[in-house]
Amino acid sequence: METVSTNHAFGGVQGVYRHASAATGTAMTFAVYVPPHAPGAKLPVVWYLSGLTCTHANATEKGEYRRAAAELGLIVVTPDTSPRGEGVPDDPDGAYDFGLGAGFYVDATEAPWATHYRMWSYITDELPALVAAHFPVDIARQSITGHSMGGHGALTIGLSFPDRYRAVSAFAPIVAPSQVPWGEKALGGYLGADRAAWRRHDAVALIEDGARVPALLVDQGEADQFLAGQLRPELLAAACEKAGIPLTLRMQSGYDHSYYFISTFMADHLAWHAKRLK
Amino acid sequence: METVSTNHAFGGVQGVYRHASAATGTAMTFAVYVPPHAPGAKLPVVWYLSGLTCTHANATEKGEYRRAAAELGLIVVTPDTSPRGEGVPDDPDGAYDFGLGAGFYVDATEAPWATHYRMWSYITDELPALVAAHFPVDIARQSITGHSMGGHGALTIGLSFPDRYRAVSAFAPIVAPSQVPWGEKALGGYLGADRAAWRRHDAVALIEDGARVPALLVDQGEADQFLAGQLRPELLAAACEKAGIPLTLRMQSGYDHSYYFISTFMADHLAWHAKRLK
C-alpha cells in the first residue's frame, strides 16, 4: 500500500492511499480519515460509498465528515467507485452511468466487464482486510453509508451482511435499481439479461426476498432532480413497512442531489452510526 | 447580476453569481451563503478572501463554513482572486503567483495590469455595494478573513478600514509581502519598483505606519511548506506587540497550507467574528 497524501484535519489525519487490487486487477485509490485517538485504541469504521462519476476525492473534499468523525471517534473510509486504468473497459458511448466511475458495487459476470468490474468483492472483502491491516480499526465494529449509486451499494451490502455492518444509512439512494433506468442499464450490462441475478443487488428485492436489518436511515432531497426517475424512496418505504424494518426516511425540503445536501446531513448520519457502533 | 447556481445547504442557500464588474472591466464570479433567517432580518456578513490559484469555488466546496455560518447567522461571501477572461493579461511565464488567480487585492498602477487588476476597489467598494443590494445584509456589520494571499488581503483591508470591518482574522496569511518572494514579485509587478507604494498593501508596514485594529486572530500550521519563506507570522507578532494590537496567533502543530487546515479552524474563526458582529 502506497501513501498518496496525508493532511492533518480536525485533530486527526486524512490520508489517501493506493494499492494493487487483486479483486479488480487494477491499482485502486481510497481515502481514510483517522480521528484523534488514544495510543493503541481500536476505532469503529464507517464506510462511505460514493455515487456516479465520483472518485474517493468527492466525499473527501466536499463531504464535511471530519468534524463529526473526530468528535465521535470514527474512522471513515471513502473508496473509489470503479476500477480504472489501462485495459479497463468503459461505456462504449462514454456515458457517465456505466463503466468508469459507475461500478454499481457488483461483481460483473458479463464480458468484457467481468475481468475488472468486481467492486462487490473489493468493498466487502479485499478493502476491509487491507484497512484492518494498516489502520487502528476495530473490524468488529463496521457500518456503511453512501450516496445515490453509493447509497444503493450501502443498502445492498448492509442488507447482505447484517451481522457485519451494525448500522446502514444512505443519502438519496437508488433503492430499486431493477425498476429504474440507471439500474436497468448497469445491472443488465454487468450481470446480464436474467433479472433473477439482479435481485441480490437491489435493496427492495433483497428485502422482499427476506433480508433484514435492525433499522435504516435515509435522507432524500425533495428538489433532487433524480428523485422520481431513478431514486424512488417510496419503493423502499413500502418494502420496509411490509417487512417490519424500521425506516427513518427524511424528505428534505429544498435539497438537491449535490454534496451541499450530503454535507448538511452528514453529521446526523455519523451520529446515528456512532450510537450503534458503541 | 446573474445567478449561476443555488443549492440548499444547512438550512440556507449557497449561491454562485456573476456580474459585469466596473472595477475590473470583466465578468466576475462570486459565491454567497445566506443562512436560515427570519423574514426581513438583516444579517452580518463575513468576507472570506481566497489564496493563490483559487476561485470562489475552493472555499465554497472545501471551506466547511456553512454549518457554523448557519448556527451563527452569518452571511459568508467568497469572491474570486483576480479578473479573468479575454483580454486579461497573465503572468508571462504562466506562473501561479502572479496574474490570473493572483490579484493580491491591490489596484495595479503598472501597465499592462492597471486596466483590469483592480481587486482592492472590487473587494472594498463595488462588491459590498452589490451584495448589500441583492442579499439580506446589514452592511454596518461586516468582518473579513482569508487564507494565504487572501489572509494578506483580509489583514490589509481590515487594517485600512477599522471602522468598517468589526473583526479581522486570517489563516496562514502573507503578513509582510514586501519582505517575501511572493509579495515582492506581486507588489513590484502591480505597483512598480517604488517600495513606498507597497506599504499600504503590507500588513506589517501598515501597523508600523500607525494602522490599528482592536484585535487579530491568526491560525498558522507549523507543517505549512510556505511558513518560513513566504508567511513569516513572527513579523506580524513583532509588529502587533510593538503597536499594542492584541494578536491571537495560534501555531497549529502538524497542519499544512491546505483546506484540510482551513476547514479545521473555520468554525473557530466564524465564532470569533460572530462575537464581534453582535
Coordinates of C-alpha atoms in Angstrom, one line a residue:
Chain A
M1 CA 0.0 0.0 0.0
E2 CA 1.4 3.4 -1.1
T3 CA 0.6 6.6 0.7
V4 CA -0.5 9.3 -1.8
S5 CA -1.0 12.1 0.7
T6 CA -1.7 12.8 4.3
N7 CA -3.1 16.0 5.8
H8 CA -3.8 16.9 9.4
A9 CA -7.5 17.7 9.8
F10 CA -9.7 18.2 12.9
G11 CA -7.0 16.7 15.1
G12 CA -6.7 13.5 13.0
V13 CA -5.2 12.6 9.7
Q14 CA -6.9 12.5 6.3
G15 CA -4.9 10.1 4.1
V16 CA -5.2 9.0 0.5
Y17 CA -3.7 5.6 -0.4
R18 CA -3.2 3.4 -3.4
H19 CA -2.7 -0.3 -3.8
A20 CA -2.7 -3.1 -6.3
S21 CA -6.1 -4.7 -6.0
A22 CA -6.4 -8.5 -6.5
A23 CA -10.2 -8.1 -6.8
T24 CA -10.2 -5.6 -9.7
G25 CA -6.8 -6.4 -11.1
T26 CA -6.0 -2.7 -11.2
A27 CA -4.5 -0.1 -8.9
M28 CA -7.1 1.3 -6.6
T29 CA -7.1 4.6 -4.7
F30 CA -9.1 5.2 -1.5
A31 CA -9.1 7.7 1.4
V32 CA -9.1 7.0 5.1
Y33 CA -9.8 9.6 7.9
V34 CA -8.4 8.6 11.3
P35 CA -9.6 10.8 14.0
P36 CA -7.6 11.8 17.1
H37 CA -7.4 8.8 19.4
A38 CA -5.6 7.3 22.4
P39 CA -2.4 5.3 21.5
G40 CA -3.3 1.7 20.9
A41 CA -7.1 2.4 20.6
K42 CA -9.0 0.5 18.0
L43 CA -11.8 2.5 16.4
P44 CA -15.1 1.7 14.7
V45 CA -15.1 2.3 10.9
V46 CA -17.8 3.8 8.7
W47 CA -17.7 3.0 5.0
Y48 CA -18.9 5.8 2.7
L49 CA -19.7 4.7 -0.8
S50 CA -19.8 7.4 -3.5
G51 CA -22.1 7.9 -6.4
L52 CA -21.9 8.0 -10.2
T53 CA -18.8 9.8 -11.6
C54 CA -17.1 10.1 -8.2
T55 CA -13.7 9.0 -7.0
H56 CA -12.6 8.9 -3.4
A57 CA -12.0 12.7 -3.7
N58 CA -15.6 14.0 -3.9
A59 CA -16.5 13.0 -0.4
T60 CA -13.1 13.6 1.0
E61 CA -13.1 17.2 -0.2
K62 CA -16.8 18.0 0.0
G63 CA -18.4 15.6 2.4
E64 CA -17.7 17.5 5.6
Y65 CA -17.4 14.3 7.6
R66 CA -14.3 15.0 9.6
R67 CA -15.6 17.3 12.3
A68 CA -18.2 14.8 13.3
A69 CA -15.9 11.8 12.8
A70 CA -13.3 13.5 15.1
E71 CA -15.9 14.2 17.8
L72 CA -17.4 10.7 17.6
G73 CA -14.2 8.8 17.3
L74 CA -15.0 7.2 13.9
I75 CA -12.6 6.1 11.1
V76 CA -14.2 7.0 7.7
V77 CA -13.2 5.2 4.6
T78 CA -14.1 6.6 1.2
P79 CA -13.3 4.2 -1.7
D80 CA -13.4 4.8 -5.4
T81 CA -16.4 3.8 -7.5
S82 CA -14.9 1.6 -10.2
P83 CA -11.7 0.1 -11.4
R84 CA -9.7 2.5 -13.5
G85 CA -6.6 2.4 -15.7
E86 CA -5.2 1.0 -18.9
G87 CA -7.2 -2.0 -20.1
V88 CA -10.3 -1.2 -18.1
P89 CA -13.2 -1.0 -20.5
D90 CA -15.6 1.9 -20.3
D91 CA -19.1 2.6 -21.5
P92 CA -18.9 2.4 -25.3
D93 CA -20.6 5.8 -25.6
G94 CA -18.6 7.3 -22.7
A95 CA -21.8 7.7 -20.7
Y96 CA -21.5 8.7 -17.0
D97 CA -23.8 6.0 -15.8
F98 CA -21.9 2.8 -16.7
G99 CA -18.2 1.8 -16.8
L100 CA -15.6 4.1 -15.3
G101 CA -17.0 5.8 -12.2
A102 CA -20.1 3.6 -12.2
G103 CA -19.2 0.2 -10.9
F104 CA -22.5 -0.2 -9.1
Y105 CA -20.9 -2.3 -6.3
V106 CA -21.4 -5.6 -8.1
D107 CA -19.1 -8.4 -9.4
A108 CA -19.8 -8.3 -13.1
T109 CA -20.4 -11.6 -14.8
E110 CA -20.6 -10.4 -18.4
A111 CA -17.8 -9.8 -20.8
P112 CA -15.9 -7.6 -21.1
W113 CA -16.7 -6.3 -17.6
A114 CA -16.2 -9.4 -15.5
T115 CA -12.4 -9.1 -15.6
H116 CA -12.1 -5.8 -13.7
Y117 CA -15.5 -4.7 -12.5
R118 CA -15.5 -6.6 -9.2
M119 CA -16.5 -3.8 -6.8
W120 CA -18.6 -6.1 -4.6
S121 CA -15.6 -8.2 -3.7
Y122 CA -13.4 -5.2 -3.4
I123 CA -15.6 -3.3 -1.0
T124 CA -16.9 -6.3 1.1
D125 CA -13.7 -8.4 1.2
E126 CA -10.4 -7.0 0.0
L127 CA -10.5 -3.4 1.2
P128 CA -11.8 -4.2 4.7
A129 CA -8.9 -6.6 5.1
L130 CA -6.4 -4.0 3.9
V131 CA -7.8 -1.3 6.1
A132 CA -7.8 -3.6 9.1
A133 CA -4.2 -4.4 8.5
H134 CA -3.0 -0.8 8.2
F135 CA -5.2 1.3 10.4
P136 CA -6.3 1.3 14.0
V137 CA -9.7 -0.3 13.2
D138 CA -11.9 -2.5 15.3
I139 CA -13.1 -4.5 12.4
A140 CA -15.9 -6.0 14.6
R141 CA -17.5 -2.5 14.5
Q142 CA -18.3 -1.5 11.0
S143 CA -21.1 0.4 9.5
I144 CA -21.9 1.6 6.0
T145 CA -23.5 4.5 4.2
G146 CA -23.3 6.1 0.8
H147 CA -24.9 8.5 -1.8
S148 CA -27.0 7.7 -4.8
M149 CA -25.3 4.7 -6.5
G150 CA -23.3 4.5 -3.3
G151 CA -26.5 4.5 -1.3
H152 CA -27.5 1.5 -3.4
G153 CA -24.2 -0.1 -2.5
A154 CA -24.6 0.7 1.2
L155 CA -28.1 -0.7 1.3
T156 CA -27.4 -3.9 -0.6
I157 CA -24.2 -4.6 1.2
G158 CA -25.7 -3.7 4.6
L159 CA -28.7 -6.0 3.9
S160 CA -26.4 -8.8 2.7
F161 CA -24.2 -8.7 5.8
P162 CA -26.4 -7.7 8.7
D163 CA -24.1 -9.2 11.2
R164 CA -21.1 -7.3 9.9
Y165 CA -22.4 -3.8 9.5
R166 CA -24.0 -2.6 12.7
A167 CA -25.6 0.5 11.0
V168 CA -26.8 1.2 7.5
S169 CA -27.9 4.5 6.1
A170 CA -28.0 6.3 2.8
F171 CA -28.2 9.7 1.2
A172 CA -30.6 9.8 -1.8
P173 CA -30.0 6.1 -2.6
I174 CA -31.0 4.1 -5.7
V175 CA -33.3 1.8 -3.8
A176 CA -34.6 -0.4 -6.6
P177 CA -32.2 -0.5 -9.5
S178 CA -34.2 -3.2 -11.2
Q179 CA -37.0 -0.7 -11.6
V180 CA -35.2 2.4 -12.8
P181 CA -33.1 3.3 -15.9
W182 CA -29.7 3.7 -14.2
G183 CA -30.1 0.3 -12.6
E184 CA -31.5 -1.5 -15.5
K185 CA -28.6 -0.4 -17.7
A186 CA -26.0 -1.2 -15.1
L187 CA -27.3 -4.5 -13.8
G188 CA -28.2 -5.6 -17.3
G189 CA -24.7 -4.7 -18.5
Y190 CA -22.7 -6.1 -15.7
L191 CA -24.9 -9.1 -14.7
G192 CA -26.7 -10.0 -18.0
A193 CA -30.3 -10.1 -19.0
D194 CA -31.5 -12.6 -16.4
R195 CA -33.2 -10.4 -13.9
A196 CA -33.1 -13.1 -11.2
A197 CA -29.4 -12.4 -10.9
W198 CA -30.1 -8.7 -10.2
R199 CA -32.2 -9.3 -7.0
R200 CA -29.3 -9.5 -4.6
H201 CA -28.1 -6.2 -5.9
D202 CA -31.4 -4.5 -5.4
A203 CA -32.3 -3.3 -1.9
V204 CA -36.0 -3.5 -2.4
A205 CA -35.7 -7.0 -3.9
L206 CA -33.4 -8.1 -1.1
I207 CA -36.0 -7.1 1.5
E208 CA -38.7 -8.8 -0.5
D209 CA -36.6 -11.9 -0.5
G210 CA -36.1 -11.8 3.3
A211 CA -33.1 -9.7 4.0
R212 CA -33.4 -7.8 7.3
V213 CA -31.5 -5.1 9.2
P214 CA -32.4 -3.6 12.6
A215 CA -33.0 -0.1 11.2
L216 CA -32.4 2.2 8.2
L217 CA -31.8 5.9 8.0
V218 CA -32.3 7.6 4.6
D219 CA -32.2 11.3 3.8
Q220 CA -33.7 12.4 0.4
G221 CA -33.9 15.9 -1.0
E222 CA -37.3 16.8 -2.4
A223 CA -35.7 19.0 -5.0
D224 CA -33.4 16.2 -6.2
Q225 CA -33.6 16.0 -10.0
F226 CA -33.3 12.2 -9.9
L227 CA -36.0 11.6 -7.2
A228 CA -38.9 10.5 -9.4
G229 CA -37.0 8.8 -12.2
Q230 CA -34.1 7.0 -10.5
L231 CA -34.3 7.0 -6.7
R232 CA -37.9 6.3 -5.8
P233 CA -37.6 6.1 -2.0
E234 CA -41.3 5.2 -1.8
L235 CA -40.4 1.7 -3.0
L236 CA -38.0 1.3 -0.1
A237 CA -40.6 2.7 2.3
A238 CA -43.2 0.2 1.1
A239 CA -40.8 -2.8 1.3
C240 CA -39.6 -1.8 4.8
E241 CA -43.2 -1.4 6.0
K242 CA -44.2 -4.8 4.7
A243 CA -41.0 -6.4 6.2
G244 CA -41.2 -4.6 9.5
I245 CA -37.9 -2.9 9.1
P246 CA -37.9 0.5 10.9
L247 CA -37.0 3.0 8.2
T248 CA -36.4 6.6 9.1
L249 CA -37.0 8.3 5.7
R250 CA -36.5 12.0 5.9
M251 CA -37.7 14.0 2.9
Q252 CA -35.7 17.2 3.0
S253 CA -37.5 20.2 1.5
G254 CA -35.5 22.2 -1.0
Y255 CA -32.4 19.9 -1.1
D256 CA -31.0 18.6 -4.3
H257 CA -28.6 15.7 -5.2
S258 CA -25.4 17.5 -4.5
Y259 CA -22.7 17.5 -1.8
Y260 CA -24.4 20.6 -0.4
F261 CA -27.2 18.2 0.5
I262 CA -24.9 15.4 1.7
S263 CA -22.7 17.6 3.8
T264 CA -25.8 19.1 5.5
F265 CA -26.9 15.8 6.9
M266 CA -23.5 14.0 7.2
A267 CA -23.1 14.7 10.9
D268 CA -26.6 13.3 11.6
H269 CA -25.7 10.1 9.8
L270 CA -22.4 9.7 11.6
A271 CA -24.1 10.3 15.0
W272 CA -26.7 7.7 14.1
H273 CA -23.9 5.3 13.2
A274 CA -21.8 6.1 16.2
K275 CA -24.7 5.2 18.5
R276 CA -24.9 1.8 17.0
L277 CA -21.2 1.2 16.9
K278 CA -20.6 1.8 20.6
Chain B
M1 CA -26.3 40.1 -11.6
E2 CA -26.8 36.6 -12.9
T3 CA -27.4 33.6 -10.8
V4 CA -25.1 30.8 -11.8
S5 CA -26.4 28.2 -9.3
T6 CA -28.1 27.9 -5.9
N7 CA -28.1 24.9 -3.6
H8 CA -29.8 24.4 -0.3
A9 CA -27.3 23.7 2.5
F10 CA -27.6 23.7 6.3
G11 CA -31.0 25.3 6.1
G12 CA -29.8 28.2 4.0
V13 CA -28.8 28.8 0.4
Q14 CA -25.3 28.6 -1.2
G15 CA -25.4 30.7 -4.3
V16 CA -22.9 31.4 -7.1
Y17 CA -23.4 34.7 -9.0
R18 CA -21.8 36.5 -11.9
H19 CA -21.9 40.2 -12.8
A20 CA -20.1 42.7 -15.0
S21 CA -17.6 44.5 -12.8
A22 CA -17.0 48.1 -13.4
A23 CA -13.9 47.9 -11.2
T24 CA -12.1 45.1 -13.2
G25 CA -13.8 45.7 -16.5
T26 CA -14.6 41.9 -16.7
A27 CA -17.2 39.5 -15.7
M28 CA -16.7 38.4 -12.1
T29 CA -18.0 35.4 -10.3
F30 CA -18.5 35.2 -6.5
A31 CA -20.4 33.0 -4.0
V32 CA -22.7 34.0 -1.2
Y33 CA -24.0 31.7 1.6
V34 CA -27.2 33.0 3.2
P35 CA -28.1 31.1 6.4
P36 CA -31.6 30.4 7.5
H37 CA -33.1 33.6 9.0
A38 CA -36.3 35.3 9.9
P39 CA -38.2 37.0 7.1
G40 CA -37.0 40.6 6.8
A41 CA -33.9 40.1 9.0
K42 CA -30.7 41.8 8.0
L43 CA -27.6 39.7 8.8
P44 CA -23.9 40.4 9.4
V45 CA -21.6 39.5 6.6
V46 CA -18.1 37.8 6.7
W47 CA -15.8 38.2 3.7
Y48 CA -13.5 35.3 3.0
L49 CA -10.7 36.1 0.6
S50 CA -9.0 33.2 -1.1
G51 CA -5.4 32.4 -1.8
L52 CA -3.2 32.0 -4.9
T53 CA -4.7 29.9 -7.7
C54 CA -8.2 29.9 -6.1
T55 CA -11.6 31.0 -7.5
H56 CA -14.7 31.4 -5.4
A57 CA -15.1 27.6 -5.7
N58 CA -12.3 26.4 -3.4
A59 CA -13.7 27.8 -0.2
T60 CA -17.3 27.2 -1.3
E61 CA -16.6 23.5 -1.8
K62 CA -13.9 22.8 0.8
G63 CA -14.0 25.5 3.4
E64 CA -16.7 23.9 5.6
Y65 CA -18.1 27.3 6.7
R66 CA -21.8 26.6 6.2
R67 CA -22.6 24.7 9.4
A68 CA -21.1 27.4 11.6
A69 CA -22.5 30.2 9.5
A70 CA -25.9 28.7 9.8
E71 CA -25.6 28.3 13.5
L72 CA -24.3 31.8 14.0
G73 CA -26.5 33.6 11.5
L74 CA -23.7 34.9 9.3
I75 CA -23.7 35.6 5.5
V76 CA -20.4 34.5 4.0
V77 CA -19.1 35.9 0.7
T78 CA -16.3 34.2 -1.2
P79 CA -15.1 36.3 -4.1
D80 CA -12.7 35.3 -6.9
T81 CA -9.0 36.2 -6.6
S82 CA -8.4 38.1 -9.9
P83 CA -10.1 39.4 -13.0
R84 CA -10.4 36.7 -15.7
G85 CA -11.4 36.4 -19.3
E86 CA -10.4 37.5 -22.7
G87 CA -8.0 40.5 -22.7
V88 CA -6.9 40.0 -19.1
P89 CA -3.1 39.7 -19.1
D90 CA -1.5 36.8 -17.2
D91 CA 2.0 36.2 -15.9
P92 CA 4.2 36.0 -19.0
D93 CA 5.6 32.6 -17.8
G94 CA 2.1 31.4 -16.6
A95 CA 3.4 31.3 -13.0
Y96 CA 0.8 30.6 -10.4
D97 CA 1.8 33.5 -8.1
F98 CA 1.1 36.5 -10.4
G99 CA -1.7 37.4 -12.8
L100 CA -4.7 35.1 -13.1
G101 CA -5.7 33.8 -9.7
A102 CA -3.2 36.1 -8.0
G103 CA -4.6 39.6 -7.9
F104 CA -3.1 40.2 -4.4
Y105 CA -6.1 42.6 -3.5
V106 CA -4.4 45.7 -4.9
D107 CA -5.4 48.2 -7.6
A108 CA -2.5 47.9 -10.1
T109 CA -0.8 51.0 -11.3
E110 CA 1.6 49.5 -13.8
A111 CA 0.9 48.5 -17.4
P112 CA -0.5 46.2 -18.6
W113 CA -2.1 45.3 -15.2
A114 CA -3.7 48.6 -14.3
T115 CA -6.6 48.1 -16.6
H116 CA -8.2 45.0 -15.1
Y117 CA -6.3 44.2 -11.9
R118 CA -8.3 46.3 -9.5
M119 CA -9.2 43.9 -6.8
W120 CA -8.8 46.4 -4.0
S121 CA -11.6 48.6 -5.4
Y122 CA -13.6 45.5 -6.3
I123 CA -13.5 43.9 -2.8
T124 CA -13.7 47.1 -0.7
D125 CA -16.2 49.1 -2.8
E126 CA -18.0 47.5 -5.8
L127 CA -18.8 44.0 -4.4
P128 CA -20.0 45.2 -1.0
A129 CA -22.5 47.5 -2.7
L130 CA -23.7 44.8 -5.0
V131 CA -24.0 42.3 -2.1
A132 CA -25.9 44.9 0.0
A133 CA -28.3 45.5 -2.9
H134 CA -29.1 41.8 -3.5
F135 CA -28.8 40.0 -0.2
P136 CA -30.3 40.5 3.3
V137 CA -27.1 42.1 4.6
D138 CA -26.7 44.6 7.5
I139 CA -23.8 46.3 5.8
A140 CA -23.0 48.1 9.1
R141 CA -21.8 44.7 10.4
Q142 CA -19.0 43.4 8.2
S143 CA -15.9 41.4 9.1
I144 CA -13.1 39.9 7.0
T145 CA -10.9 36.9 6.9
G146 CA -8.9 34.9 4.3
H147 CA -6.2 32.4 3.5
S148 CA -2.6 33.0 2.5
M149 CA -2.8 35.7 -0.2
G150 CA -6.3 36.2 1.0
G151 CA -5.1 36.5 4.5
H152 CA -2.9 39.3 3.3
G153 CA -6.0 40.8 1.7
A154 CA -8.0 40.5 4.9
L155 CA -5.3 42.0 7.1
T156 CA -4.5 44.9 4.8
I157 CA -8.2 45.7 4.1
G158 CA -9.1 45.2 7.8
L159 CA -6.3 47.5 8.9
S160 CA -7.2 50.1 6.3
F161 CA -10.9 50.3 7.3
P162 CA -11.0 49.6 11.0
D163 CA -14.4 51.2 11.3
R164 CA -16.0 49.1 8.6
Y165 CA -14.8 45.6 9.4
R166 CA -15.6 44.8 13.1
A167 CA -13.4 41.7 13.1
V168 CA -10.3 40.7 11.2
S169 CA -8.7 37.2 11.1
A170 CA -6.6 35.1 8.8
F171 CA -5.5 31.6 8.0
A172 CA -1.8 31.3 7.2
P173 CA -1.6 34.9 5.9
I174 CA 1.2 36.6 4.0
V175 CA 1.8 39.2 6.7
A176 CA 4.7 41.1 5.1
P177 CA 4.6 40.8 1.3
S178 CA 7.4 43.5 1.0
Q179 CA 9.8 41.0 2.7
V180 CA 9.0 37.7 0.9
P181 CA 9.3 36.5 -2.7
W182 CA 5.6 36.1 -3.5
G183 CA 4.9 39.7 -2.3
E184 CA 8.0 41.3 -3.9
K185 CA 7.0 39.8 -7.2
A186 CA 3.4 40.8 -6.9
L187 CA 3.7 44.2 -5.4
G188 CA 6.6 45.0 -7.7
G189 CA 4.7 43.9 -10.7
Y190 CA 1.3 45.5 -9.9
L191 CA 2.6 48.7 -8.1
G192 CA 6.1 49.3 -9.6
A193 CA 9.5 49.5 -8.1
D194 CA 8.9 52.2 -5.6
R195 CA 8.5 50.3 -2.3
A196 CA 6.9 53.3 -0.6
A197 CA 3.8 52.4 -2.7
W198 CA 3.8 48.9 -1.3
R199 CA 3.4 49.9 2.4
R200 CA -0.4 50.2 2.4
H201 CA -0.6 46.7 0.9
D202 CA 1.7 45.2 3.6
A203 CA 0.0 44.4 6.9
V204 CA 3.3 44.7 8.9
A205 CA 4.1 48.0 7.2
L206 CA 0.6 49.3 7.8
I207 CA 0.9 48.6 11.5
E208 CA 4.3 50.2 11.6
D209 CA 2.8 53.2 9.9
G210 CA 0.1 53.5 12.5
A211 CA -2.9 51.4 11.4
R212 CA -4.7 49.8 14.3
V213 CA -7.5 47.2 14.9
P214 CA -9.0 46.1 18.2
A215 CA -7.8 42.5 17.8
L216 CA -6.5 39.9 15.3
L217 CA -6.9 36.2 15.2
V218 CA -4.4 34.2 13.1
D219 CA -4.1 30.4 12.7
Q220 CA -0.9 29.1 11.2
G221 CA 0.1 25.5 10.5
E222 CA 3.5 24.5 11.7
A223 CA 3.9 22.0 8.8
D224 CA 3.0 24.7 6.3
Q225 CA 5.5 24.5 3.5
F226 CA 5.4 28.2 3.0
L227 CA 5.8 29.1 6.6
A228 CA 9.4 30.2 6.7
G229 CA 9.7 31.5 3.2
Q230 CA 6.5 33.4 2.5
L231 CA 4.3 33.7 5.5
R232 CA 6.6 34.6 8.5
P233 CA 3.9 35.2 11.2
E234 CA 6.7 36.2 13.6
L235 CA 6.9 39.5 11.7
L236 CA 3.2 40.2 12.4
A237 CA 3.6 39.2 16.0
A238 CA 6.5 41.6 16.5
A239 CA 4.6 44.5 14.8
C240 CA 1.5 43.8 16.8
E241 CA 3.4 43.6 20.1
K242 CA 5.1 46.9 19.4
A243 CA 1.8 48.6 18.4
G244 CA -0.2 47.1 21.3
I245 CA -2.6 45.2 19.0
P246 CA -3.8 42.1 20.7
L247 CA -2.9 39.3 18.3
T248 CA -4.0 35.7 19.0
L249 CA -1.5 33.8 16.9
R250 CA -2.1 30.0 17.1
M251 CA 0.6 27.8 15.8
Q252 CA -1.1 24.5 14.9
S253 CA 1.1 21.5 15.1
G254 CA 1.1 19.2 12.1
Y255 CA -1.2 21.4 9.9
D256 CA -0.2 22.3 6.4
H257 CA -1.4 25.0 4.0
S258 CA -4.4 23.2 2.6
Y259 CA -8.1 23.4 3.0
Y260 CA -7.8 20.5 5.5
F261 CA -6.2 23.1 7.7
I262 CA -8.6 25.9 6.9
S263 CA -11.7 23.8 7.4
T264 CA -10.5 22.6 10.8
F265 CA -10.4 26.1 12.2
M266 CA -13.1 27.7 10.2
A267 CA -15.8 27.4 12.9
D268 CA -13.4 29.0 15.4
H269 CA -12.9 32.0 13.2
L270 CA -16.6 32.4 12.4
A271 CA -17.4 32.2 16.1
W272 CA -14.8 34.8 16.8
H273 CA -16.3 37.0 14.1
A274 CA -19.9 36.5 15.3
K275 CA -19.0 37.6 18.8
R276 CA -17.7 40.9 17.4
L277 CA -20.6 41.3 14.9
K278 CA -23.4 41.1 17.5

